[in-house]
């Protein structure tokens, strides 16, 4: 765990997602990506077990960082402006993977799905008793979110890997905000902001029919 663990603090994620929505409830991409970078550090701090997600998320973050700093960066300040730009200019192709494989809409859709899994899992950690089995919490969260988009062989491998997860206490201590009780309290503060960002994003994607792609694929 080492340095990667010490780099993570749940408060950083809380601040990022707290700042993610402006007064118009637009999802600000710089804060969204910052929040995800914090979540990746958290996953990496727990060892290789979550590398199947963190590596792919890191690739998606790199795609988004290029778009947000590229020649069309003015269209990538918020999720809403990105969707308007890419949909309006037919830069999103949900049917043919090769047409626009690295569009912002497709890329954030993967992050969006993974965020739902993490939100459900962290909520499970927050509300579960001390002796709760993290493998069960994580599997239930995965089955309610990402599993729908993965082929059977990946679903099987992932759920087997979850059996080696550390205890609830180790997860809470990895959040670097003090005792497990303090971590639970901090999760209670952070999760409503993450959930609101997810809900606003979900509504936007549904309104623009950007949830239509349900093909089995790689992670997430």
PDB file of C-alpha atoms in Angstrom:
ATOM      1  CA  UNK A   1       0.000   0.000   0.000  1.00  0.00           C
ATOM      2  CA  UNK A   2       2.688   2.497   1.024  1.00  0.00           C
ATOM      3  CA  UNK A   3       2.871   5.854  -0.708  1.00  0.00           C
ATOM      4  CA  UNK A   4      -0.262   5.340  -2.750  1.00  0.00           C
ATOM      5  CA  UNK A   5      -2.293   4.941   0.407  1.00  0.00           C
ATOM      6  CA  UNK A   6      -0.821   8.034   2.027  1.00  0.00           C
ATOM      7  CA  UNK A   7      -1.701  10.037  -1.078  1.00  0.00           C
ATOM      8  CA  UNK A   8      -5.395   9.328  -0.585  1.00  0.00           C
ATOM      9  CA  UNK A   9      -7.701  11.131   1.772  1.00  0.00           C
ATOM     10  CA  UNK A  10     -11.462  10.822   1.567  1.00  0.00           C
ATOM     11  CA  UNK A  11     -11.809  14.546   2.297  1.00  0.00           C
ATOM     12  CA  UNK A  12     -10.254  15.313  -1.112  1.00  0.00           C
ATOM     13  CA  UNK A  13     -12.967  13.267  -2.836  1.00  0.00           C
ATOM     14  CA  UNK A  14     -15.622  14.942  -0.685  1.00  0.00           C
ATOM     15  CA  UNK A  15     -14.423  18.423  -1.686  1.00  0.00           C
ATOM     16  CA  UNK A  16     -14.222  17.506  -5.397  1.00  0.00           C
ATOM     17  CA  UNK A  17     -17.728  16.078  -5.604  1.00  0.00           C
ATOM     18  CA  UNK A  18     -19.078  18.872  -3.391  1.00  0.00           C
ATOM     19  CA  UNK A  19     -17.779  21.373  -5.965  1.00  0.00           C
ATOM     20  CA  UNK A  20     -18.892  19.264  -8.912  1.00  0.00           C
ATOM     21  CA  UNK A  21     -22.305  20.879  -9.374  1.00  0.00           C
ATOM     22  CA  UNK A  22     -22.694  24.599  -9.995  1.00  0.00           C
ATOM     23  CA  UNK A  23     -25.790  26.669  -9.212  1.00  0.00           C
ATOM     24  CA  UNK A  24     -27.395  25.451 -12.472  1.00  0.00           C
ATOM     25  CA  UNK A  25     -26.690  21.838 -11.441  1.00  0.00           C
ATOM     26  CA  UNK A  26     -24.222  21.427 -14.284  1.00  0.00           C
ATOM     27  CA  UNK A  27     -21.573  18.768 -13.692  1.00  0.00           C
ATOM     28  CA  UNK A  28     -18.207  20.557 -13.854  1.00  0.00           C
ATOM     29  CA  UNK A  29     -15.784  18.159 -15.511  1.00  0.00           C
ATOM     30  CA  UNK A  30     -12.600  19.393 -13.824  1.00  0.00           C
ATOM     31  CA  UNK A  31     -14.026  18.611 -10.370  1.00  0.00           C
ATOM     32  CA  UNK A  32     -15.595  15.363 -11.627  1.00  0.00           C
ATOM     33  CA  UNK A  33     -12.248  14.144 -12.939  1.00  0.00           C
ATOM     34  CA  UNK A  34     -10.474  15.301  -9.765  1.00  0.00           C
ATOM     35  CA  UNK A  35     -12.956  13.302  -7.684  1.00  0.00           C
ATOM     36  CA  UNK A  36     -12.295  10.235  -9.811  1.00  0.00           C
ATOM     37  CA  UNK A  37      -8.527  10.628  -9.492  1.00  0.00           C
ATOM     38  CA  UNK A  38      -9.020  10.499  -5.721  1.00  0.00           C
ATOM     39  CA  UNK A  39     -11.187   7.393  -5.982  1.00  0.00           C
ATOM     40  CA  UNK A  40      -8.532   5.695  -8.148  1.00  0.00           C
ATOM     41  CA  UNK A  41      -5.905   6.413  -5.470  1.00  0.00           C
ATOM     42  CA  UNK A  42      -8.235   4.836  -2.927  1.00  0.00           C
ATOM     43  CA  UNK A  43      -8.666   1.699  -5.055  1.00  0.00           C
ATOM     44  CA  UNK A  44      -4.936   1.448  -5.723  1.00  0.00           C
ATOM     45  CA  UNK A  45      -4.160   1.826  -2.008  1.00  0.00           C
ATOM     46  CA  UNK A  46      -5.920  -1.490  -1.421  1.00  0.00           C
ATOM     47  CA  UNK A  47      -3.530  -3.405  -3.662  1.00  0.00           C
ATOM     48  CA  UNK A  48      -3.988  -5.161  -7.011  1.00  0.00           C
ATOM     49  CA  UNK A  49      -7.485  -6.437  -6.299  1.00  0.00           C
ATOM     50  CA  UNK A  50      -9.203  -3.434  -7.906  1.00  0.00           C
ATOM     51  CA  UNK A  51      -6.695  -2.936 -10.731  1.00  0.00           C
ATOM     52  CA  UNK A  52      -9.245  -4.387 -13.163  1.00  0.00           C
ATOM     53  CA  UNK A  53     -11.259  -1.200 -12.673  1.00  0.00           C
ATOM     54  CA  UNK A  54      -8.655   1.393 -11.712  1.00  0.00           C
ATOM     55  CA  UNK A  55      -6.478   0.791 -14.794  1.00  0.00           C
ATOM     56  CA  UNK A  56      -9.411   1.204 -17.153  1.00  0.00           C
ATOM     57  CA  UNK A  57     -10.717   4.234 -15.273  1.00  0.00           C
ATOM     58  CA  UNK A  58      -7.257   5.806 -15.511  1.00  0.00           C
ATOM     59  CA  UNK A  59      -7.342   5.340 -19.291  1.00  0.00           C
ATOM     60  CA  UNK A  60     -10.755   7.015 -19.426  1.00  0.00           C
ATOM     61  CA  UNK A  61      -9.496   9.898 -17.280  1.00  0.00           C
ATOM     62  CA  UNK A  62      -6.587  10.418 -19.663  1.00  0.00           C
ATOM     63  CA  UNK A  63      -8.974  10.586 -22.632  1.00  0.00           C
ATOM     64  CA  UNK A  64     -11.092  13.174 -20.832  1.00  0.00           C
ATOM     65  CA  UNK A  65      -8.063  15.216 -19.772  1.00  0.00           C
ATOM     66  CA  UNK A  66      -6.978  15.405 -23.430  1.00  0.00           C
ATOM     67  CA  UNK A  67     -10.437  16.572 -24.496  1.00  0.00           C
ATOM     68  CA  UNK A  68     -10.638  19.119 -21.668  1.00  0.00           C
ATOM     69  CA  UNK A  69      -7.298  20.652 -22.669  1.00  0.00           C
ATOM     70  CA  UNK A  70      -7.600  20.185 -26.443  1.00  0.00           C
ATOM     71  CA  UNK A  71      -8.596  22.550 -29.280  1.00  0.00           C
ATOM     72  CA  UNK A  72     -12.328  22.223 -28.418  1.00  0.00           C
ATOM     73  CA  UNK A  73     -11.818  22.625 -24.679  1.00  0.00           C
ATOM     74  CA  UNK A  74     -14.498  25.331 -24.360  1.00  0.00           C
ATOM     75  CA  UNK A  75     -17.076  22.600 -25.019  1.00  0.00           C
ATOM     76  CA  UNK A  76     -15.712  20.417 -22.220  1.00  0.00           C
ATOM     77  CA  UNK A  77     -16.188  22.621 -19.176  1.00  0.00           C
ATOM     78  CA  UNK A  78     -19.274  20.730 -18.040  1.00  0.00           C
ATOM     79  CA  UNK A  79     -20.985  17.446 -18.787  1.00  0.00           C
ATOM     80  CA  UNK A  80     -23.940  19.376 -20.185  1.00  0.00           C
ATOM     81  CA  UNK A  81     -21.828  21.455 -22.596  1.00  0.00           C
ATOM     82  CA  UNK A  82     -19.943  18.341 -23.710  1.00  0.00           C
ATOM     83  CA  UNK A  83     -23.147  16.421 -24.443  1.00  0.00           C
ATOM     84  CA  UNK A  84     -24.638  19.388 -26.317  1.00  0.00           C
ATOM     85  CA  UNK A  85     -21.473  19.765 -28.434  1.00  0.00           C
ATOM     86  CA  UNK A  86     -20.898  16.100 -29.227  1.00  0.00           C
ATOM     87  CA  UNK A  87     -24.547  15.220 -29.835  1.00  0.00           C
ATOM     88  CA  UNK A  88     -25.085  18.406 -31.864  1.00  0.00           C
ATOM     89  CA  UNK A  89     -22.081  17.635 -34.058  1.00  0.00           C
ATOM     90  CA  UNK A  90     -22.814  13.903 -34.345  1.00  0.00           C
ATOM     91  CA  UNK A  91     -19.597  12.976 -32.567  1.00  0.00           C
ATOM     92  CA  UNK A  92     -21.247  10.178 -30.568  1.00  0.00           C
ATOM     93  CA  UNK A  93     -21.903   6.823 -32.191  1.00  0.00           C
ATOM     94  CA  UNK A  94     -23.541   4.303 -29.896  1.00  0.00           C
ATOM     95  CA  UNK A  95     -23.950   1.654 -32.588  1.00  0.00           C
ATOM     96  CA  UNK A  96     -20.521   1.327 -34.226  1.00  0.00           C
ATOM     97  CA  UNK A  97     -17.621   1.170 -31.822  1.00  0.00           C
ATOM     98  CA  UNK A  98     -15.023   2.227 -34.407  1.00  0.00           C
ATOM     99  CA  UNK A  99     -16.728   5.465 -35.448  1.00  0.00           C
ATOM    100  CA  UNK A 100     -16.102   7.620 -32.361  1.00  0.00           C
ATOM    101  CA  UNK A 101     -14.512   5.262 -29.788  1.00  0.00           C
ATOM    102  CA  UNK A 102     -13.033   8.076 -27.701  1.00  0.00           C
ATOM    103  CA  UNK A 103     -15.884  10.575 -27.613  1.00  0.00           C
ATOM    104  CA  UNK A 104     -16.398  12.306 -24.286  1.00  0.00           C
ATOM    105  CA  UNK A 105     -19.948  10.982 -24.006  1.00  0.00           C
ATOM    106  CA  UNK A 106     -18.886   7.354 -24.388  1.00  0.00           C
ATOM    107  CA  UNK A 107     -15.918   7.833 -22.076  1.00  0.00           C
ATOM    108  CA  UNK A 108     -17.884   9.496 -19.273  1.00  0.00           C
ATOM    109  CA  UNK A 109     -20.581   6.827 -19.645  1.00  0.00           C
ATOM    110  CA  UNK A 110     -17.991   4.245 -18.520  1.00  0.00           C
ATOM    111  CA  UNK A 111     -16.969   6.440 -15.588  1.00  0.00           C
ATOM    112  CA  UNK A 112     -20.632   7.028 -14.781  1.00  0.00           C
ATOM    113  CA  UNK A 113     -21.350   3.296 -14.581  1.00  0.00           C
ATOM    114  CA  UNK A 114     -18.269   2.668 -12.432  1.00  0.00           C
ATOM    115  CA  UNK A 115     -19.260   5.540 -10.132  1.00  0.00           C
ATOM    116  CA  UNK A 116     -22.572   3.826  -9.457  1.00  0.00           C
ATOM    117  CA  UNK A 117     -20.749   0.667  -8.366  1.00  0.00           C
ATOM    118  CA  UNK A 118     -18.424   2.595  -6.064  1.00  0.00           C
ATOM    119  CA  UNK A 119     -21.274   4.637  -4.627  1.00  0.00           C
ATOM    120  CA  UNK A 120     -23.250   1.486  -3.790  1.00  0.00           C
ATOM    121  CA  UNK A 121     -20.197  -0.258  -2.344  1.00  0.00           C
ATOM    122  CA  UNK A 122     -19.162   2.703  -0.178  1.00  0.00           C
ATOM    123  CA  UNK A 123     -22.746   3.063   1.048  1.00  0.00           C
ATOM    124  CA  UNK A 124     -22.668  -0.625   1.949  1.00  0.00           C
ATOM    125  CA  UNK A 125     -19.459  -0.092   3.922  1.00  0.00           C
ATOM    126  CA  UNK A 126     -20.990   2.888   5.694  1.00  0.00           C
ATOM    127  CA  UNK A 127     -24.210   1.187   6.796  1.00  0.00           C
ATOM    128  CA  UNK A 128     -22.991  -2.369   7.422  1.00  0.00           C
ATOM    129  CA  UNK A 129     -22.081  -3.854  10.823  1.00  0.00           C
ATOM    130  CA  UNK A 130     -18.434  -4.253  11.841  1.00  0.00           C
ATOM    131  CA  UNK A 131     -18.338  -7.944  10.931  1.00  0.00           C
ATOM    132  CA  UNK A 132     -19.908  -7.464   7.480  1.00  0.00           C
ATOM    133  CA  UNK A 133     -18.232  -9.436   4.682  1.00  0.00           C
ATOM    134  CA  UNK A 134     -16.788  -6.981   2.188  1.00  0.00           C
ATOM    135  CA  UNK A 135     -16.862  -9.662  -0.539  1.00  0.00           C
ATOM    136  CA  UNK A 136     -20.654  -9.802  -0.235  1.00  0.00           C
ATOM    137  CA  UNK A 137     -21.004  -6.005  -0.134  1.00  0.00           C
ATOM    138  CA  UNK A 138     -18.805  -5.570  -3.191  1.00  0.00           C
ATOM    139  CA  UNK A 139     -20.442  -8.389  -5.155  1.00  0.00           C
ATOM    140  CA  UNK A 140     -23.945  -7.081  -4.443  1.00  0.00           C
ATOM    141  CA  UNK A 141     -22.891  -3.580  -5.556  1.00  0.00           C
ATOM    142  CA  UNK A 142     -21.229  -4.950  -8.696  1.00  0.00           C
ATOM    143  CA  UNK A 143     -24.269  -7.074  -9.614  1.00  0.00           C
ATOM    144  CA  UNK A 144     -26.517  -4.016  -9.229  1.00  0.00           C
ATOM    145  CA  UNK A 145     -24.356  -1.872 -11.530  1.00  0.00           C
ATOM    146  CA  UNK A 146     -21.369  -2.882 -13.695  1.00  0.00           C
ATOM    147  CA  UNK A 147     -22.190  -6.577 -14.101  1.00  0.00           C
ATOM    148  CA  UNK A 148     -24.901  -5.801 -16.668  1.00  0.00           C
ATOM    149  CA  UNK A 149     -22.235  -4.503 -19.073  1.00  0.00           C
ATOM    150  CA  UNK A 150     -19.662  -7.307 -18.696  1.00  0.00           C
ATOM    151  CA  UNK A 151     -19.547 -10.735 -20.356  1.00  0.00           C
ATOM    152  CA  UNK A 152     -19.960 -13.806 -18.167  1.00  0.00           C
ATOM    153  CA  UNK A 153     -16.239 -14.640 -18.041  1.00  0.00           C
ATOM    154  CA  UNK A 154     -15.376 -11.195 -16.625  1.00  0.00           C
ATOM    155  CA  UNK A 155     -18.270 -11.295 -14.174  1.00  0.00           C
ATOM    156  CA  UNK A 156     -17.084 -14.671 -12.929  1.00  0.00           C
ATOM    157  CA  UNK A 157     -13.446 -13.587 -12.567  1.00  0.00           C
ATOM    158  CA  UNK A 158     -14.418 -10.386 -10.767  1.00  0.00           C
ATOM    159  CA  UNK A 159     -16.689 -12.052  -8.227  1.00  0.00           C
ATOM    160  CA  UNK A 160     -14.030 -14.683  -7.474  1.00  0.00           C
ATOM    161  CA  UNK A 161     -11.458 -11.915  -6.950  1.00  0.00           C
ATOM    162  CA  UNK A 162     -13.799 -10.143  -4.525  1.00  0.00           C
ATOM    163  CA  UNK A 163     -13.443 -13.122  -2.188  1.00  0.00           C
ATOM    164  CA  UNK A 164      -9.913 -11.915  -1.337  1.00  0.00           C
ATOM    165  CA  UNK A 165     -10.990  -8.410  -0.276  1.00  0.00           C
ATOM    166  CA  UNK A 166      -9.692  -7.058   3.041  1.00  0.00           C
ATOM    167  CA  UNK A 167     -11.965  -6.505   6.038  1.00  0.00           C
ATOM    168  CA  UNK A 168     -14.349  -3.588   6.445  1.00  0.00           C
ATOM    169  CA  UNK A 169     -11.962  -2.096   9.037  1.00  0.00           C
ATOM    170  CA  UNK A 170      -9.072  -2.090   6.518  1.00  0.00           C
ATOM    171  CA  UNK A 171     -11.242  -0.314   3.925  1.00  0.00           C
ATOM    172  CA  UNK A 172     -12.289   2.358   6.401  1.00  0.00           C
ATOM    173  CA  UNK A 173      -8.733   2.891   7.656  1.00  0.00           C
ATOM    174  CA  UNK A 174      -7.516   3.270   4.047  1.00  0.00           C
ATOM    175  CA  UNK A 175      -9.674   6.395   3.768  1.00  0.00           C
ATOM    176  CA  UNK A 176      -7.131   8.223   5.959  1.00  0.00           C
ATOM    177  CA  UNK A 177      -9.568  10.322   7.956  1.00  0.00           C
ATOM    178  CA  UNK A 178      -8.949   8.769  11.368  1.00  0.00           C
ATOM    179  CA  UNK A 179     -10.762   5.913  13.051  1.00  0.00           C
ATOM    180  CA  UNK A 180     -13.266   3.652  11.265  1.00  0.00           C
ATOM    181  CA  UNK A 181     -16.025   5.602  13.028  1.00  0.00           C
ATOM    182  CA  UNK A 182     -14.687   8.878  11.618  1.00  0.00           C
ATOM    183  CA  UNK A 183     -14.483   7.292   8.149  1.00  0.00           C
ATOM    184  CA  UNK A 184     -18.125   6.235   8.401  1.00  0.00           C
ATOM    185  CA  UNK A 185     -19.041   9.794   9.380  1.00  0.00           C
ATOM    186  CA  UNK A 186     -17.081  11.207   6.443  1.00  0.00           C
ATOM    187  CA  UNK A 187     -18.762   8.765   4.058  1.00  0.00           C
ATOM    188  CA  UNK A 188     -22.098  10.026   5.331  1.00  0.00           C
ATOM    189  CA  UNK A 189     -21.010  13.498   4.262  1.00  0.00           C
ATOM    190  CA  UNK A 190     -19.485  12.545   0.917  1.00  0.00           C
ATOM    191  CA  UNK A 191     -21.938  10.015  -0.499  1.00  0.00           C
ATOM    192  CA  UNK A 192     -24.944  12.362  -0.898  1.00  0.00           C
ATOM    193  CA  UNK A 193     -22.790  14.591  -3.145  1.00  0.00           C
ATOM    194  CA  UNK A 194     -21.582  11.613  -5.200  1.00  0.00           C
ATOM    195  CA  UNK A 195     -25.155  10.355  -5.483  1.00  0.00           C
ATOM    196  CA  UNK A 196     -26.437  13.761  -6.621  1.00  0.00           C
ATOM    197  CA  UNK A 197     -23.736  13.998  -9.301  1.00  0.00           C
ATOM    198  CA  UNK A 198     -24.661  10.492 -10.448  1.00  0.00           C
ATOM    199  CA  UNK A 199     -28.383  11.328 -10.563  1.00  0.00           C
ATOM    200  CA  UNK A 200     -27.869  14.553 -12.556  1.00  0.00           C
ATOM    201  CA  UNK A 201     -25.599  12.703 -15.002  1.00  0.00           C
ATOM    202  CA  UNK A 202     -28.059   9.812 -15.305  1.00  0.00           C
ATOM    203  CA  UNK A 203     -30.917  12.188 -16.113  1.00  0.00           C
ATOM    204  CA  UNK A 204     -28.844  13.969 -18.776  1.00  0.00           C
ATOM    205  CA  UNK A 205     -27.774  10.734 -20.438  1.00  0.00           C
ATOM    206  CA  UNK A 206     -31.329   9.407 -20.413  1.00  0.00           C
ATOM    207  CA  UNK A 207     -32.747  12.617 -21.898  1.00  0.00           C
ATOM    208  CA  UNK A 208     -30.301  12.366 -24.809  1.00  0.00           C
ATOM    209  CA  UNK A 209     -30.747   8.586 -25.239  1.00  0.00           C
ATOM    210  CA  UNK A 210     -27.090   8.015 -24.417  1.00  0.00           C
ATOM    211  CA  UNK A 211     -27.802   4.957 -22.271  1.00  0.00           C
ATOM    212  CA  UNK A 212     -28.727   2.934 -25.333  1.00  0.00           C
ATOM    213  CA  UNK A 213     -25.463   1.059 -25.610  1.00  0.00           C
ATOM    214  CA  UNK A 214     -25.777  -2.190 -23.672  1.00  0.00           C
ATOM    215  CA  UNK A 215     -23.285  -4.380 -25.535  1.00  0.00           C
ATOM    216  CA  UNK A 216     -21.062  -6.675 -23.479  1.00  0.00           C
ATOM    217  CA  UNK A 217     -17.613  -5.189 -23.384  1.00  0.00           C
ATOM    218  CA  UNK A 218     -14.375  -4.797 -21.499  1.00  0.00           C
ATOM    219  CA  UNK A 219     -14.101  -3.018 -18.168  1.00  0.00           C
ATOM    220  CA  UNK A 220     -15.833  -0.994 -16.927  1.00  0.00           C
TER     221      UNK A 220
END
